[in-house]
């Protein structure tokens, strides 16, 4: 396995920090905290560079709030200067780790995402059912409390297999330790060094590194051919219901023993494809798919954020473009057309 030793200087270089700043500010330029930071952009980036160079950098406390979009989630947001550091780190590490990921790891990767996931699902469904002419089963699984339960010591061990630069590992530890501190303020006692906050770019990236262990196990140990993972949800298609039940048990054992995780018992089941499979926001049947209602509520919530000036038009337009391309895969064209017309009317009034 190839390892990397000299990455820190590139990570904290002014060039990389400037590129990271541009990425972190995208779609959020009207936010007060960005306006404040950019009153002295050069000075603030230079100060951040010096702190990282001297290893005196210390992340600011995370700000935690509840978000309903429509699912209720607790989001822990980093200070803007820390988000620049996150982008700088991921810009350097992502190309290294991405090449180790399986093709059907679909979340938070360039060229992947929900549309890619649904295309792969359709392709796998046609293959395993002989072009939709025979019955097939699906293991639809969800990892219980995934982001809350990630064991950070195991995560660091996994990262350390490839990253040998001690300063990069120091920076990763700083970011992860900030997570532990927010949990300490929540619970008063940190019993385990575990959990990553929803809302951080690094959490999304580290989540893929952590569950790449599962991907490799499913593909190379179990040799499951029709497997797709999107964050902490995954599906496996197979003609044999019994085989999927065996794999479910083996996967649960692997997660528990190697990653200190477990499958969600209520959301992890082997079911017939004919009953429809909930995956990446669609109810997927043999010959059609339906858009789930929570995705309609979610896009309406994004427009509400725009109306309240929480996001700017550039960000809303980007969201609407992506959502339209995604929603068109459902057999709900009239519903989608009416919703888009409604959204256009609302945005035209502003």
mmCIF file of N, CA and C in Angstrom, residues 239-320:
data_model
loop_
_atom_site.group_PDB
_atom_site.id
_atom_site.type_symbol
_atom_site.label_atom_id
_atom_site.label_comp_id
_atom_site.label_asym_id
_atom_site.label_seq_id
_atom_site.Cartn_x
_atom_site.Cartn_y
_atom_site.Cartn_z
ATOM 1 N N UNK A 239 -30.611 -12.813 -6.221
ATOM 2 C CA UNK A 239 -31.775 -13.666 -6.491
ATOM 3 C C UNK A 239 -32.194 -14.470 -5.260
ATOM 4 N N UNK A 240 -31.231 -14.736 -4.374
ATOM 5 C CA UNK A 240 -31.498 -15.586 -3.220
ATOM 6 C C UNK A 240 -31.781 -14.763 -1.957
ATOM 7 N N UNK A 241 -32.961 -14.925 -1.418
ATOM 8 C CA UNK A 241 -33.316 -14.274 -0.153
ATOM 9 C C UNK A 241 -32.443 -14.805 0.988
ATOM 10 N N UNK A 242 -32.198 -16.126 0.954
ATOM 11 C CA UNK A 242 -31.375 -16.748 1.990
ATOM 12 C C UNK A 242 -29.956 -16.218 2.001
ATOM 13 N N UNK A 243 -29.363 -16.015 0.811
ATOM 14 C CA UNK A 243 -27.999 -15.485 0.728
ATOM 15 C C UNK A 243 -27.915 -14.081 1.326
ATOM 16 N N UNK A 244 -28.911 -13.264 1.039
ATOM 17 C CA UNK A 244 -28.920 -11.904 1.578
ATOM 18 C C UNK A 244 -29.040 -11.906 3.097
ATOM 19 N N UNK A 245 -29.793 -12.843 3.640
ATOM 20 C CA UNK A 245 -29.915 -12.940 5.101
ATOM 21 C C UNK A 245 -28.589 -13.334 5.738
ATOM 22 N N UNK A 246 -27.862 -14.246 5.071
ATOM 23 C CA UNK A 246 -26.527 -14.633 5.554
ATOM 24 C C UNK A 246 -25.595 -13.430 5.512
ATOM 25 N N UNK A 247 -25.599 -12.713 4.388
ATOM 26 C CA UNK A 247 -24.739 -11.538 4.254
ATOM 27 C C UNK A 247 -25.085 -10.465 5.280
ATOM 28 N N UNK A 248 -26.365 -10.288 5.549
ATOM 29 C CA UNK A 248 -26.780 -9.304 6.548
ATOM 30 C C UNK A 248 -26.144 -9.612 7.902
ATOM 31 N N UNK A 249 -26.185 -10.880 8.289
ATOM 32 C CA UNK A 249 -25.593 -11.294 9.563
ATOM 33 C C UNK A 249 -24.083 -11.086 9.568
ATOM 34 N N UNK A 250 -23.432 -11.431 8.460
ATOM 35 C CA UNK A 250 -21.971 -11.275 8.373
ATOM 36 C C UNK A 250 -21.570 -9.801 8.373
ATOM 37 N N UNK A 251 -22.359 -8.970 7.710
ATOM 38 C CA UNK A 251 -22.081 -7.528 7.690
ATOM 39 C C UNK A 251 -22.236 -6.940 9.086
ATOM 40 N N UNK A 252 -23.281 -7.343 9.791
ATOM 41 C CA UNK A 252 -23.503 -6.823 11.137
ATOM 42 C C UNK A 252 -22.349 -7.216 12.064
ATOM 43 N N UNK A 253 -21.865 -8.437 11.911
ATOM 44 C CA UNK A 253 -20.727 -8.898 12.722
ATOM 45 C C UNK A 253 -19.472 -8.100 12.398
ATOM 46 N N UNK A 254 -19.239 -7.858 11.101
ATOM 47 C CA UNK A 254 -18.077 -7.069 10.680
ATOM 48 C C UNK A 254 -18.146 -5.652 11.251
ATOM 49 N N UNK A 255 -19.296 -5.014 11.117
ATOM 50 C CA UNK A 255 -19.456 -3.647 11.626
ATOM 51 C C UNK A 255 -19.209 -3.591 13.130
ATOM 52 N N UNK A 256 -19.765 -4.551 13.848
ATOM 53 C CA UNK A 256 -19.637 -4.562 15.304
ATOM 54 C C UNK A 256 -18.187 -4.825 15.736
ATOM 55 N N UNK A 257 -17.532 -5.787 15.092
ATOM 56 C CA UNK A 257 -16.189 -6.202 15.516
ATOM 57 C C UNK A 257 -15.094 -5.254 15.042
ATOM 58 N N UNK A 258 -15.224 -4.739 13.821
ATOM 59 C CA UNK A 258 -14.142 -3.957 13.227
ATOM 60 C C UNK A 258 -14.341 -2.442 13.326
ATOM 61 N N UNK A 259 -15.601 -1.990 13.298
ATOM 62 C CA UNK A 259 -15.855 -0.550 13.237
ATOM 63 C C UNK A 259 -16.695 -0.024 14.396
ATOM 64 N N UNK A 260 -17.074 -0.903 15.319
ATOM 65 C CA UNK A 260 -17.879 -0.518 16.489
ATOM 66 C C UNK A 260 -19.207 0.121 16.077
ATOM 67 N N UNK A 261 -19.801 -0.427 15.030
ATOM 68 C CA UNK A 261 -21.087 0.053 14.531
ATOM 69 C C UNK A 261 -22.055 -1.121 14.465
ATOM 70 N N UNK A 262 -23.323 -0.829 14.159
ATOM 71 C CA UNK A 262 -24.295 -1.900 13.949
ATOM 72 C C UNK A 262 -25.387 -1.437 13.001
ATOM 73 N N UNK A 263 -26.035 -2.394 12.367
ATOM 74 C CA UNK A 263 -27.152 -2.087 11.484
ATOM 75 C C UNK A 263 -28.363 -1.676 12.308
ATOM 76 N N UNK A 264 -29.147 -0.766 11.743
ATOM 77 C CA UNK A 264 -30.399 -0.374 12.360
ATOM 78 C C UNK A 264 -31.393 -1.516 12.164
ATOM 79 N N UNK A 265 -31.846 -2.122 13.257
ATOM 80 C CA UNK A 265 -32.674 -3.324 13.155
ATOM 81 C C UNK A 265 -33.993 -3.072 12.432
ATOM 82 N N UNK A 266 -34.601 -1.896 12.634
ATOM 83 C CA UNK A 266 -35.901 -1.597 12.012
ATOM 84 C C UNK A 266 -35.776 -1.215 10.539
ATOM 85 N N UNK A 267 -34.616 -0.703 10.153
ATOM 86 C CA UNK A 267 -34.447 -0.192 8.793
ATOM 87 C C UNK A 267 -33.591 -1.103 7.909
ATOM 88 N N UNK A 268 -33.193 -2.239 8.430
ATOM 89 C CA UNK A 268 -32.329 -3.151 7.676
ATOM 90 C C UNK A 268 -33.053 -4.468 7.474
ATOM 91 N N UNK A 269 -33.554 -4.674 6.258
ATOM 92 C CA UNK A 269 -34.392 -5.838 5.984
ATOM 93 C C UNK A 269 -34.125 -6.398 4.594
ATOM 94 N N UNK A 270 -34.422 -7.677 4.438
ATOM 95 C CA UNK A 270 -34.390 -8.323 3.120
ATOM 96 C C UNK A 270 -35.823 -8.352 2.602
ATOM 97 N N UNK A 271 -36.057 -7.709 1.474
ATOM 98 C CA UNK A 271 -37.413 -7.622 0.929
ATOM 99 C C UNK A 271 -37.393 -7.850 -0.580
ATOM 100 N N UNK A 272 -38.554 -8.197 -1.102
ATOM 101 C CA UNK A 272 -38.689 -8.414 -2.541
ATOM 102 C C UNK A 272 -38.652 -7.084 -3.277
ATOM 103 N N UNK A 273 -37.976 -7.062 -4.421
ATOM 104 C CA UNK A 273 -37.939 -5.844 -5.238
ATOM 105 C C UNK A 273 -39.341 -5.409 -5.661
ATOM 106 N N UNK A 274 -40.239 -6.361 -5.790
ATOM 107 C CA UNK A 274 -41.591 -6.040 -6.251
ATOM 108 C C UNK A 274 -42.352 -5.161 -5.266
ATOM 109 N N UNK A 275 -41.918 -5.136 -4.011
ATOM 110 C CA UNK A 275 -42.593 -4.323 -2.997
ATOM 111 C C UNK A 275 -42.117 -2.869 -3.000
ATOM 112 N N UNK A 276 -41.072 -2.595 -3.769
ATOM 113 C CA UNK A 276 -40.532 -1.237 -3.832
ATOM 114 C C UNK A 276 -39.456 -1.020 -2.791
ATOM 115 N N UNK A 277 -38.335 -0.454 -3.221
ATOM 116 C CA UNK A 277 -37.183 -0.242 -2.340
ATOM 117 C C UNK A 277 -36.958 1.246 -2.123
ATOM 118 N N UNK A 278 -36.952 1.669 -0.870
ATOM 119 C CA UNK A 278 -36.624 3.060 -0.548
ATOM 120 C C UNK A 278 -35.117 3.246 -0.640
ATOM 121 N N UNK A 279 -34.676 4.070 -1.587
ATOM 122 C CA UNK A 279 -33.240 4.316 -1.739
ATOM 123 C C UNK A 279 -33.035 5.671 -2.390
ATOM 124 N N UNK A 280 -32.150 6.455 -1.838
ATOM 125 C CA UNK A 280 -31.777 7.815 -2.252
ATOM 126 C C UNK A 280 -32.991 8.675 -2.627
ATOM 127 N N UNK A 281 -34.015 8.606 -1.788
ATOM 128 C CA UNK A 281 -35.146 9.518 -1.946
ATOM 129 C C UNK A 281 -36.254 9.064 -2.866
ATOM 130 N N UNK A 282 -36.138 7.860 -3.421
ATOM 131 C CA UNK A 282 -37.175 7.316 -4.289
ATOM 132 C C UNK A 282 -37.718 6.019 -3.704
ATOM 133 N N UNK A 283 -38.963 5.728 -4.052
ATOM 134 C CA UNK A 283 -39.530 4.400 -3.824
ATOM 135 C C UNK A 283 -39.410 3.687 -5.168
ATOM 136 N N UNK A 284 -38.476 2.736 -5.253
ATOM 137 C CA UNK A 284 -38.103 2.116 -6.521
ATOM 138 C C UNK A 284 -38.836 0.800 -6.735
ATOM 139 N N UNK A 285 -39.668 0.765 -7.789
ATOM 140 C CA UNK A 285 -40.380 -0.443 -8.181
ATOM 141 C C UNK A 285 -39.776 -0.983 -9.481
ATOM 142 N N UNK A 286 -40.257 -2.123 -9.940
ATOM 143 C CA UNK A 286 -39.725 -2.735 -11.155
ATOM 144 C C UNK A 286 -39.814 -1.797 -12.363
ATOM 145 N N UNK A 287 -40.973 -1.189 -12.579
ATOM 146 C CA UNK A 287 -41.208 -0.437 -13.815
ATOM 147 C C UNK A 287 -41.414 1.057 -13.609
ATOM 148 N N UNK A 288 -41.331 1.520 -12.375
ATOM 149 C CA UNK A 288 -41.472 2.958 -12.120
ATOM 150 C C UNK A 288 -40.907 3.284 -10.741
ATOM 151 N N UNK A 289 -40.771 4.581 -10.489
ATOM 152 C CA UNK A 289 -40.308 5.037 -9.174
ATOM 153 C C UNK A 289 -41.057 6.297 -8.790
ATOM 154 N N UNK A 290 -41.246 6.473 -7.509
ATOM 155 C CA UNK A 290 -41.966 7.625 -6.982
ATOM 156 C C UNK A 290 -41.041 8.463 -6.104
ATOM 157 N N UNK A 291 -41.181 9.766 -6.214
ATOM 158 C CA UNK A 291 -40.407 10.683 -5.381
ATOM 159 C C UNK A 291 -41.024 10.720 -3.988
ATOM 160 N N UNK A 292 -40.202 10.567 -2.975
ATOM 161 C CA UNK A 292 -40.728 10.567 -1.613
ATOM 162 C C UNK A 292 -41.130 11.983 -1.186
ATOM 163 N N UNK A 293 -42.208 12.063 -0.395
ATOM 164 C CA UNK A 293 -42.775 13.360 -0.015
ATOM 165 C C UNK A 293 -41.788 14.234 0.732
ATOM 166 N N UNK A 294 -40.907 13.613 1.493
ATOM 167 C CA UNK A 294 -39.957 14.419 2.268
ATOM 168 C C UNK A 294 -39.024 15.215 1.357
ATOM 169 N N UNK A 295 -38.812 14.746 0.105
ATOM 170 C CA UNK A 295 -37.971 15.489 -0.831
ATOM 171 C C UNK A 295 -38.691 16.710 -1.397
ATOM 172 N N UNK A 296 -40.011 16.634 -1.502
ATOM 173 C CA UNK A 296 -40.793 17.813 -1.876
ATOM 174 C C UNK A 296 -40.701 18.846 -0.766
ATOM 175 N N UNK A 297 -40.865 18.378 0.474
ATOM 176 C CA UNK A 297 -40.786 19.295 1.624
ATOM 177 C C UNK A 297 -39.387 19.913 1.735
ATOM 178 N N UNK A 298 -38.382 19.130 1.386
ATOM 179 C CA UNK A 298 -37.004 19.610 1.515
ATOM 180 C C UNK A 298 -36.716 20.755 0.545
ATOM 181 N N UNK A 299 -37.179 20.633 -0.708
ATOM 182 C CA UNK A 299 -36.904 21.702 -1.677
ATOM 183 C C UNK A 299 -37.702 22.951 -1.328
ATOM 184 N N UNK A 300 -38.901 22.773 -0.785
ATOM 185 C CA UNK A 300 -39.683 23.928 -0.330
ATOM 186 C C UNK A 300 -38.975 24.631 0.828
ATOM 187 N N UNK A 301 -38.335 23.852 1.659
ATOM 188 C CA UNK A 301 -37.586 24.423 2.786
ATOM 189 C C UNK A 301 -36.403 25.248 2.281
ATOM 190 N N UNK A 302 -35.760 24.792 1.207
ATOM 191 C CA UNK A 302 -34.630 25.545 0.646
ATOM 192 C C UNK A 302 -35.090 26.903 0.122
ATOM 193 N N UNK A 303 -36.276 26.938 -0.513
ATOM 194 C CA UNK A 303 -36.822 28.209 -0.990
ATOM 195 C C UNK A 303 -37.150 29.117 0.203
ATOM 196 N N UNK A 304 -37.638 28.524 1.262
ATOM 197 C CA UNK A 304 -37.932 29.284 2.482
ATOM 198 C C UNK A 304 -36.648 29.941 3.024
ATOM 199 N N UNK A 305 -35.551 29.190 2.990
ATOM 200 C CA UNK A 305 -34.259 29.748 3.429
ATOM 201 C C UNK A 305 -33.854 30.928 2.559
ATOM 202 N N UNK A 306 -34.122 30.807 1.237
ATOM 203 C CA UNK A 306 -33.819 31.905 0.318
ATOM 204 C C UNK A 306 -34.677 33.127 0.637
ATOM 205 N N UNK A 307 -35.970 32.897 0.868
ATOM 206 C CA UNK A 307 -36.877 33.999 1.205
ATOM 207 C C UNK A 307 -36.459 34.713 2.483
ATOM 208 N N UNK A 308 -35.853 33.951 3.395
ATOM 209 C CA UNK A 308 -35.394 34.515 4.667
ATOM 210 C C UNK A 308 -33.945 34.979 4.594
ATOM 211 N N UNK A 309 -33.385 34.976 3.367
ATOM 212 C CA UNK A 309 -32.023 35.441 3.101
ATOM 213 C C UNK A 309 -30.940 34.625 3.821
ATOM 214 N N UNK A 310 -31.264 33.354 4.067
ATOM 215 C CA UNK A 310 -30.283 32.453 4.661
ATOM 216 C C UNK A 310 -29.324 31.910 3.603
ATOM 217 N N UNK A 311 -29.814 31.811 2.353
ATOM 218 C CA UNK A 311 -28.954 31.449 1.230
ATOM 219 C C UNK A 311 -29.208 32.440 0.103
ATOM 220 N N UNK A 312 -28.210 32.673 -0.763
ATOM 221 C CA UNK A 312 -28.379 33.643 -1.845
ATOM 222 C C UNK A 312 -28.928 32.955 -3.108
ATOM 223 N N UNK A 313 -29.237 33.774 -4.123
ATOM 224 C CA UNK A 313 -29.873 33.238 -5.328
ATOM 225 C C UNK A 313 -28.951 32.256 -6.051
ATOM 226 N N UNK A 314 -27.641 32.539 -6.037
ATOM 227 C CA UNK A 314 -26.678 31.647 -6.692
ATOM 228 C C UNK A 314 -26.760 30.249 -6.092
ATOM 229 N N UNK A 315 -26.838 30.183 -4.761
ATOM 230 C CA UNK A 315 -26.913 28.895 -4.082
ATOM 231 C C UNK A 315 -28.252 28.221 -4.361
ATOM 232 N N UNK A 316 -29.353 28.992 -4.325
ATOM 233 C CA UNK A 316 -30.679 28.430 -4.595
ATOM 234 C C UNK A 316 -30.754 27.880 -6.019
ATOM 235 N N UNK A 317 -30.223 28.630 -6.991
ATOM 236 C CA UNK A 317 -30.247 28.197 -8.383
ATOM 237 C C UNK A 317 -29.487 26.882 -8.548
ATOM 238 N N UNK A 318 -28.342 26.779 -7.871
ATOM 239 C CA UNK A 318 -27.544 25.549 -7.912
ATOM 240 C C UNK A 318 -28.344 24.380 -7.321
ATOM 241 N N UNK A 319 -29.033 24.630 -6.197
ATOM 242 C CA UNK A 319 -29.848 23.596 -5.548
ATOM 243 C C UNK A 319 -30.992 23.163 -6.459
ATOM 244 N N UNK A 320 -31.691 24.150 -7.060
ATOM 245 C CA UNK A 320 -32.834 23.849 -7.924
ATOM 246 C C UNK A 320 -32.415 23.052 -9.163
#
